[in-house]
XYZ file of N, CA and C in Angstrom:
492
model
N 91.959 8.602 -38.245
C 91.300 9.753 -37.781
C 89.868 9.831 -38.277
N 89.064 10.078 -37.349
C 87.640 10.171 -37.661
C 87.277 11.634 -37.771
N 86.728 11.938 -38.878
C 86.294 13.309 -39.074
C 84.858 13.442 -38.628
N 84.543 14.531 -38.137
C 83.161 14.783 -37.747
C 82.394 15.243 -38.979
N 81.188 14.808 -39.006
C 80.345 15.165 -40.152
C 79.795 16.565 -39.962
N 79.832 17.277 -41.025
C 79.286 18.625 -40.992
C 77.811 18.588 -41.359
N 77.171 19.683 -41.173
C 75.737 19.803 -41.456
C 75.421 19.427 -42.896
N 76.237 19.846 -43.839
C 75.984 19.547 -45.257
C 76.052 18.040 -45.514
N 76.925 17.340 -44.796
C 77.011 15.881 -44.938
C 75.727 15.229 -44.431
N 75.258 15.700 -43.275
C 74.006 15.155 -42.722
C 72.829 15.425 -43.665
N 72.820 16.559 -44.266
C 71.745 16.900 -45.213
C 71.836 15.991 -46.434
N 73.028 15.706 -46.913
C 73.208 14.807 -48.059
C 72.725 13.396 -47.717
N 73.085 12.926 -46.527
C 72.655 11.588 -46.084
C 71.133 11.550 -45.973
N 70.557 12.590 -45.384
C 69.096 12.663 -45.248
C 68.443 12.689 -46.629
N 69.042 13.416 -47.581
C 68.506 13.471 -48.951
C 68.502 12.107 -49.608
N 69.594 11.352 -49.390
C 69.679 9.990 -49.948
C 68.597 9.103 -49.333
N 68.449 9.187 -48.011
C 67.414 8.390 -47.343
C 66.016 8.753 -47.837
N 65.738 10.029 -47.978
C 64.426 10.470 -48.479
C 64.214 9.963 -49.907
N 65.249 10.006 -50.729
C 65.150 9.527 -52.107
C 64.836 8.033 -52.136
N 65.555 7.252 -51.315
C 65.333 5.797 -51.264
C 63.918 5.499 -50.777
N 63.489 6.163 -49.731
C 62.138 5.938 -49.201
C 61.089 6.373 -50.230
N 61.305 7.510 -50.869
C 60.375 7.985 -51.905
C 60.280 7.011 -53.066
N 61.431 6.475 -53.493
C 61.446 5.502 -54.585
C 60.682 4.247 -54.191
N 60.902 3.771 -52.956
C 60.198 2.574 -52.471
C 58.685 2.822 -52.447
N 58.273 3.987 -51.985
C 56.842 4.315 -51.936
C 56.274 4.376 -53.355
N 57.021 4.946 -54.283
C 56.576 5.032 -55.680
C 56.406 3.638 -56.287
N 57.406 2.765 -56.075
C 57.334 1.392 -56.594
C 56.116 0.676 -55.994
N 55.909 0.840 -54.690
C 54.760 0.225 -54.037
C 53.448 0.762 -54.620
N 53.375 2.053 -54.861
C 52.168 2.665 -55.443
C 51.895 2.156 -56.840
N 52.935 2.030 -57.640
C 52.783 1.501 -59.000
C 52.298 0.051 -58.943
N 52.862 -0.741 -58.042
C 52.445 -2.140 -57.894
C 50.970 -2.213 -57.492
N 50.565 -1.358 -56.528
C 49.162 -1.338 -56.098
C 48.234 -0.937 -57.249
N 48.649 0.050 -58.020
C 47.828 0.513 -59.144
C 47.689 -0.590 -60.187
N 48.783 -1.304 -60.444
C 48.734 -2.399 -61.416
C 47.817 -3.506 -60.915
N 47.920 -3.834 -59.645
C 47.063 -4.864 -59.057
C 45.594 -4.439 -59.131
N 45.319 -3.186 -58.838
C 43.945 -2.676 -58.890
C 43.410 -2.710 -60.315
N 44.242 -2.330 -61.269
C 43.829 -2.346 -62.675
C 43.545 -3.768 -63.139
N 44.388 -4.703 -62.734
C 44.184 -6.106 -63.091
C 42.884 -6.626 -62.480
N 42.647 -6.300 -61.230
C 41.414 -6.723 -60.560
C 40.194 -6.123 -61.241
N 40.273 -4.863 -61.609
C 39.155 -4.193 -62.283
C 38.881 -4.838 -63.640
N 39.945 -5.159 -64.380
C 39.779 -5.807 -65.688
C 39.134 -7.178 -65.528
N 39.600 -7.952 -64.554
C 39.031 -9.277 -64.316
C 37.565 -9.186 -63.908
N 37.239 -8.208 -63.078
C 35.845 -8.013 -62.660
C 34.981 -7.634 -63.862
N 35.489 -6.767 -64.713
C 34.744 -6.367 -65.915
C 34.523 -7.560 -66.840
N 35.531 -8.416 -66.981
C 35.400 -9.606 -67.817
C 34.369 -10.562 -67.240
N 34.351 -10.706 -65.908
C 33.349 -11.574 -65.271
C 31.941 -11.031 -65.490
N 31.791 -9.733 -65.361
C 30.473 -9.110 -65.572
C 30.044 -9.288 -67.020
N 30.956 -9.063 -67.943
C 30.637 -9.215 -69.359
C 30.227 -10.658 -69.667
N 30.962 -11.624 -69.146
C 30.622 -13.032 -69.365
C 29.257 -13.351 -68.771
N 28.969 -12.801 -67.623
C 27.683 -13.029 -66.975
C 26.542 -12.438 -67.798
N 26.748 -11.237 -68.320
C 25.720 -10.594 -69.148
C 25.473 -11.418 -70.411
N 26.535 -11.905 -71.024
C 26.399 -12.722 -72.234
C 25.653 -14.013 -71.912
N 26.021 -14.665 -70.791
C 25.323 -15.891 -70.388
C 23.834 -15.631 -70.184
N 23.517 -14.540 -69.512
C 22.110 -14.200 -69.278
C 21.384 -13.950 -70.596
N 22.032 -13.256 -71.521
C 21.413 -12.987 -72.828
C 21.165 -14.287 -73.583
N 22.113 -15.206 -73.488
C 21.943 -16.491 -74.164
C 20.794 -17.274 -73.525
N 20.713 -17.249 -72.205
C 19.620 -17.955 -71.527
C 18.280 -17.342 -71.905
N 18.237 -16.014 -72.015
C 17.002 -15.351 -72.454
C 16.671 -15.789 -73.880
N 17.682 -15.878 -74.745
C 17.449 -16.328 -76.126
C 16.961 -17.769 -76.153
N 17.559 -18.621 -75.316
C 17.092 -20.003 -75.211
C 15.634 -20.037 -74.775
N 15.318 -19.276 -73.749
C 13.948 -19.247 -73.237
C 12.982 -18.737 -74.295
N 13.396 -17.717 -75.036
C 12.553 -17.190 -76.115
C 12.353 -18.237 -77.207
N 13.420 -18.954 -77.512
C 13.315 -19.998 -78.529
C 12.364 -21.112 -78.074
N 12.462 -21.507 -76.821
C 11.574 -22.539 -76.281
C 10.124 -22.057 -76.346
N 9.899 -20.815 -75.952
C 8.550 -20.241 -75.995
C 8.039 -20.198 -77.438
N 8.913 -19.806 -78.362
C 8.531 -19.763 -79.782
C 8.144 -21.144 -80.296
N 8.892 -22.155 -79.876
C 8.575 -23.519 -80.316
C 7.218 -23.961 -79.779
N 6.940 -23.639 -78.548
C 5.635 -23.984 -77.976
C 4.517 -23.289 -78.753
N 4.733 -22.024 -79.098
C 3.737 -21.284 -79.874
C 3.574 -21.900 -81.262
N 4.683 -22.283 -81.870
C 4.638 -22.907 -83.200
C 3.801 -24.182 -83.145
N 3.981 -24.995 -82.115
C 3.188 -26.225 -81.984
C 1.694 -25.898 -81.897
N 1.350 -24.874 -81.092
C -0.072 -24.483 -80.983
C -0.614 -24.005 -82.324
N 0.170 -23.198 -83.030
C -0.275 -22.688 -84.329
C -0.390 -23.804 -85.370
N 0.465 -24.801 -85.284
C 0.334 -25.965 -86.170
C -1.014 -26.648 -85.919
N -1.341 -26.831 -84.638
C -2.577 -27.539 -84.291
C -3.819 -26.843 -84.840
N -3.793 -25.512 -84.853
C -4.966 -24.782 -85.364
C -4.789 -24.430 -86.846
N -3.733 -24.933 -87.435
C -3.421 -24.765 -88.856
C -3.395 -23.295 -89.279
N -2.729 -22.482 -88.477
C -2.554 -21.056 -88.785
C -1.307 -20.900 -89.652
N -1.346 -21.487 -90.841
C -0.167 -21.584 -91.694
C 0.373 -20.223 -92.122
N -0.483 -19.245 -92.320
C -0.025 -17.931 -92.776
C 0.900 -17.260 -91.751
N 0.770 -17.606 -90.482
C 1.608 -17.028 -89.431
C 2.955 -17.738 -89.279
N 3.049 -18.919 -89.828
C 4.208 -19.763 -89.538
C 5.543 -19.272 -90.095
N 5.618 -18.797 -91.341
C 6.939 -18.390 -91.847
C 7.633 -17.360 -90.951
N 6.883 -16.389 -90.483
C 7.468 -15.375 -89.597
C 7.946 -16.000 -88.289
N 7.178 -16.935 -87.742
C 7.562 -17.596 -86.482
C 8.825 -18.429 -86.665
N 8.903 -19.170 -87.778
C 10.102 -19.970 -88.045
C 11.337 -19.070 -88.166
N 11.178 -17.974 -88.897
C 12.281 -17.046 -89.102
C 12.758 -16.447 -87.775
N 11.822 -16.027 -86.942
C 12.161 -15.460 -85.636
C 12.877 -16.497 -84.773
N 12.400 -17.705 -84.796
C 13.012 -18.784 -84.018
C 14.447 -19.032 -84.474
N 14.659 -19.057 -85.776
C 16.023 -19.269 -86.289
C 16.951 -18.140 -85.842
N 16.455 -16.918 -85.817
C 17.276 -15.784 -85.372
C 17.705 -15.959 -83.917
N 16.790 -16.440 -83.075
C 17.145 -16.698 -81.676
C 18.259 -17.748 -81.599
N 18.118 -18.795 -82.401
C 19.112 -19.871 -82.361
C 20.467 -19.416 -82.907
N 20.453 -18.597 -83.931
C 21.710 -18.075 -84.476
C 22.383 -17.179 -83.433
N 21.590 -16.388 -82.738
C 22.136 -15.537 -81.675
C 22.782 -16.388 -80.579
N 22.153 -17.489 -80.247
C 22.704 -18.387 -79.222
C 24.086 -18.877 -79.641
N 24.194 -19.343 -80.864
C 25.475 -19.874 -81.350
C 26.533 -18.772 -81.413
N 26.142 -17.596 -81.877
C 27.136 -16.546 -82.084
C 27.584 -15.869 -80.792
N 26.751 -15.886 -79.756
C 27.142 -15.186 -78.533
C 27.724 -16.097 -77.460
N 27.414 -17.367 -77.503
C 27.926 -18.242 -76.452
C 29.062 -19.097 -76.997
N 30.264 -18.649 -76.730
C 31.461 -19.296 -77.284
C 31.811 -20.605 -76.577
N 31.229 -20.857 -75.410
C 31.571 -22.059 -74.660
C 30.706 -23.266 -75.021
N 29.812 -23.110 -75.979
C 29.011 -24.256 -76.392
C 29.925 -25.318 -77.006
N 29.654 -26.553 -76.660
C 30.448 -27.636 -77.244
C 30.081 -27.780 -78.727
N 30.927 -28.449 -79.461
C 30.651 -28.690 -80.888
C 29.358 -29.496 -81.040
N 29.117 -30.397 -80.110
C 27.883 -31.199 -80.140
C 26.653 -30.301 -79.979
N 26.723 -29.360 -79.047
C 25.597 -28.441 -78.827
C 25.402 -27.524 -80.034
N 26.505 -27.032 -80.589
C 26.403 -26.183 -81.775
C 25.777 -26.958 -82.940
N 26.210 -28.192 -83.105
C 25.667 -29.023 -84.190
C 24.175 -29.267 -83.980
N 23.776 -29.474 -82.744
C 22.369 -29.683 -82.430
C 21.532 -28.458 -82.799
N 22.051 -27.287 -82.470
C 21.331 -26.046 -82.796
C 21.323 -25.823 -84.306
N 22.443 -26.118 -84.968
C 22.496 -25.976 -86.427
C 21.483 -26.897 -87.102
N 21.336 -28.110 -86.569
C 20.348 -29.043 -87.108
C 18.940 -28.479 -86.941
N 18.671 -27.906 -85.771
C 17.353 -27.303 -85.528
C 17.116 -26.144 -86.490
N 18.121 -25.319 -86.695
C 17.994 -24.193 -87.633
C 17.637 -24.709 -89.019
N 18.337 -25.754 -89.459
C 18.078 -26.330 -90.784
C 16.670 -26.913 -90.859
N 16.221 -27.575 -89.803
C 14.880 -28.166 -89.825
C 13.793 -27.095 -89.869
N 13.986 -26.012 -89.125
C 12.990 -24.944 -89.159
C 13.024 -24.187 -90.489
N 14.192 -24.106 -91.100
C 14.282 -23.518 -92.438
C 13.499 -24.375 -93.424
N 13.625 -25.692 -93.298
C 12.898 -26.609 -94.186
C 11.384 -26.535 -93.931
N 10.985 -26.455 -92.665
C 9.549 -26.310 -92.372
C 9.020 -25.013 -92.982
N 9.795 -23.953 -92.853
C 9.379 -22.672 -93.440
C 9.234 -22.797 -94.956
N 10.178 -23.466 -95.583
C 10.115 -23.658 -97.034
C 8.851 -24.421 -97.423
N 8.535 -25.489 -96.689
C 7.335 -26.285 -96.985
C 6.064 -25.456 -96.826
N 5.979 -24.697 -95.747
C 4.789 -23.884 -95.513
C 4.673 -22.802 -96.576
N 5.791 -22.126 -96.879
C 5.770 -21.088 -97.918
C 5.313 -21.667 -99.255
N 5.833 -22.823 -99.590
C 5.473 -23.470 -100.851
C 3.992 -23.833 -100.865
N 3.521 -24.387 -99.769
C 2.106 -24.768 -99.671
C 1.196 -23.549 -99.773
N 1.587 -22.465 -99.112
C 0.794 -21.231 -99.172
C 0.801 -20.645 -100.586
N 1.971 -20.636 -101.222
C 2.088 -20.067 -102.563
C 1.264 -20.839 -103.584
N 1.195 -22.154 -103.397
C 0.471 -22.999 -104.351
C -0.957 -23.285 -103.902
N -1.361 -22.658 -102.784
C -2.723 -22.819 -102.271
C -3.061 -24.294 -102.006
N -2.090 -25.014 -101.477
C -2.299 -26.434 -101.151
C -2.596 -26.562 -99.661
N -3.297 -27.616 -99.315
C -3.615 -27.882 -97.900
C -3.055 -29.243 -97.505
N -1.831 -29.520 -97.910
C -1.246 -30.848 -97.684
C -0.256 -30.879 -96.522
N -0.318 -29.894 -95.642
C 0.609 -29.858 -94.503
C 0.061 -30.726 -93.380
N 0.958 -31.509 -92.780
C 0.571 -32.427 -91.720
C 1.057 -31.855 -90.384
N 0.142 -31.270 -89.607
C 0.528 -30.608 -88.366
C 1.103 -31.594 -87.342
N 0.576 -32.816 -87.307
C 1.091 -33.801 -86.347
C 2.547 -34.152 -86.677
N 2.832 -34.346 -87.945
C 4.192 -34.675 -88.368
C 5.134 -33.493 -88.107
N 4.653 -32.286 -88.374
C 5.479 -31.097 -88.149
C 5.717 -30.890 -86.655
N 4.699 -31.152 -85.835
C 4.877 -30.998 -84.387
C 5.819 -32.041 -83.812
N 5.888 -33.196 -84.449
C 6.849 -34.210 -84.019
C 8.272 -33.670 -84.184
N 8.540 -32.986 -85.274
C 9.851 -32.380 -85.521
C 10.118 -31.271 -84.497
N 9.106 -30.429 -84.285
C 9.261 -29.315 -83.335
C 9.514 -29.850 -81.934
N 8.771 -30.878 -81.533
C 8.935 -31.459 -80.197
C 10.329 -32.032 -80.006
N 10.844 -32.712 -81.018
C 12.201 -33.276 -80.930
C 13.226 -32.151 -80.735
N 13.074 -31.074 -81.487
C 13.995 -29.951 -81.349
C 13.792 -29.225 -80.024
N 12.563 -29.151 -79.587
C 12.256 -28.519 -78.299
C 12.918 -29.277 -77.158
N 12.862 -30.596 -77.211
C 13.513 -31.409 -76.172
C 15.020 -31.161 -76.144
N 15.644 -31.084 -77.319
C 17.087 -30.834 -77.387
C 17.421 -29.451 -76.844
N 16.603 -28.467 -77.211
C 16.855 -27.104 -76.755
C 16.628 -26.985 -75.253
N 15.625 -27.662 -74.747
C 15.368 -27.679 -73.298
C 16.565 -28.269 -72.555
N 17.112 -29.341 -73.105
C 18.286 -29.975 -72.508
C 19.461 -29.002 -72.482
N 19.662 -28.300 -73.575
C 20.740 -27.312 -73.650
C 20.508 -26.169 -72.680
N 19.258 -25.715 -72.559
C 18.935 -24.630 -71.630
C 19.249 -25.050 -70.207
N 18.885 -26.257 -69.846
C 19.195 -26.750 -68.494
C 20.696 -26.859 -68.286
N 21.421 -27.275 -69.305
C 22.881 -27.325 -69.234
C 23.449 -25.932 -68.988
N 22.934 -24.948 -69.726
C 23.416 -23.572 -69.573
C 23.143 -23.046 -68.158
N 21.989 -23.353 -67.630
C 21.641 -22.868 -66.293
C 22.528 -23.506 -65.233
N 22.812 -24.796 -65.365
C 23.677 -25.459 -64.372
C 25.122 -25.038 -64.539
N 25.543 -24.755 -65.773
C 26.902 -24.303 -66.023
C 27.116 -22.944 -65.354
N 26.094 -22.130 -65.354
C 26.183 -20.784 -64.771
C 26.242 -20.836 -63.259
N 25.587 -21.816 -62.674
C 25.518 -21.892 -61.203
C 26.847 -22.214 -60.571
């Protein structure tokens, strides 16, 4: 025997259907929100990486410019200005190492070597100035700066192509 469904039965069935559909819509909404949040996080990470890369390239460019200025100042023997220039240059290089985590160990070592060489040049100039000596050889010092400039230029070009 088949019983006929009463109104209350139809309402119960409709309630179950509405609940199932509502649950499905909720699950879909949660999935969409999670996907959107993941996309937003990934976009933010890409922007942050891009900003860091740009800052490093600016630091590289500043370091290259500083080295060119140092060479000019060596040529005119403006020794009193040099310690500050060496110090500023080292700060740019330290910033490069600390902000760009994708530098290879070889590139980091190259920058560390440059930092050490500019620290030594600063020490020599400071010592010469303190002792009132005029025994600094600008040609020899520019040879060191040029070697480091070439390495830094190579790294800058690497950074620019890596970004592209």
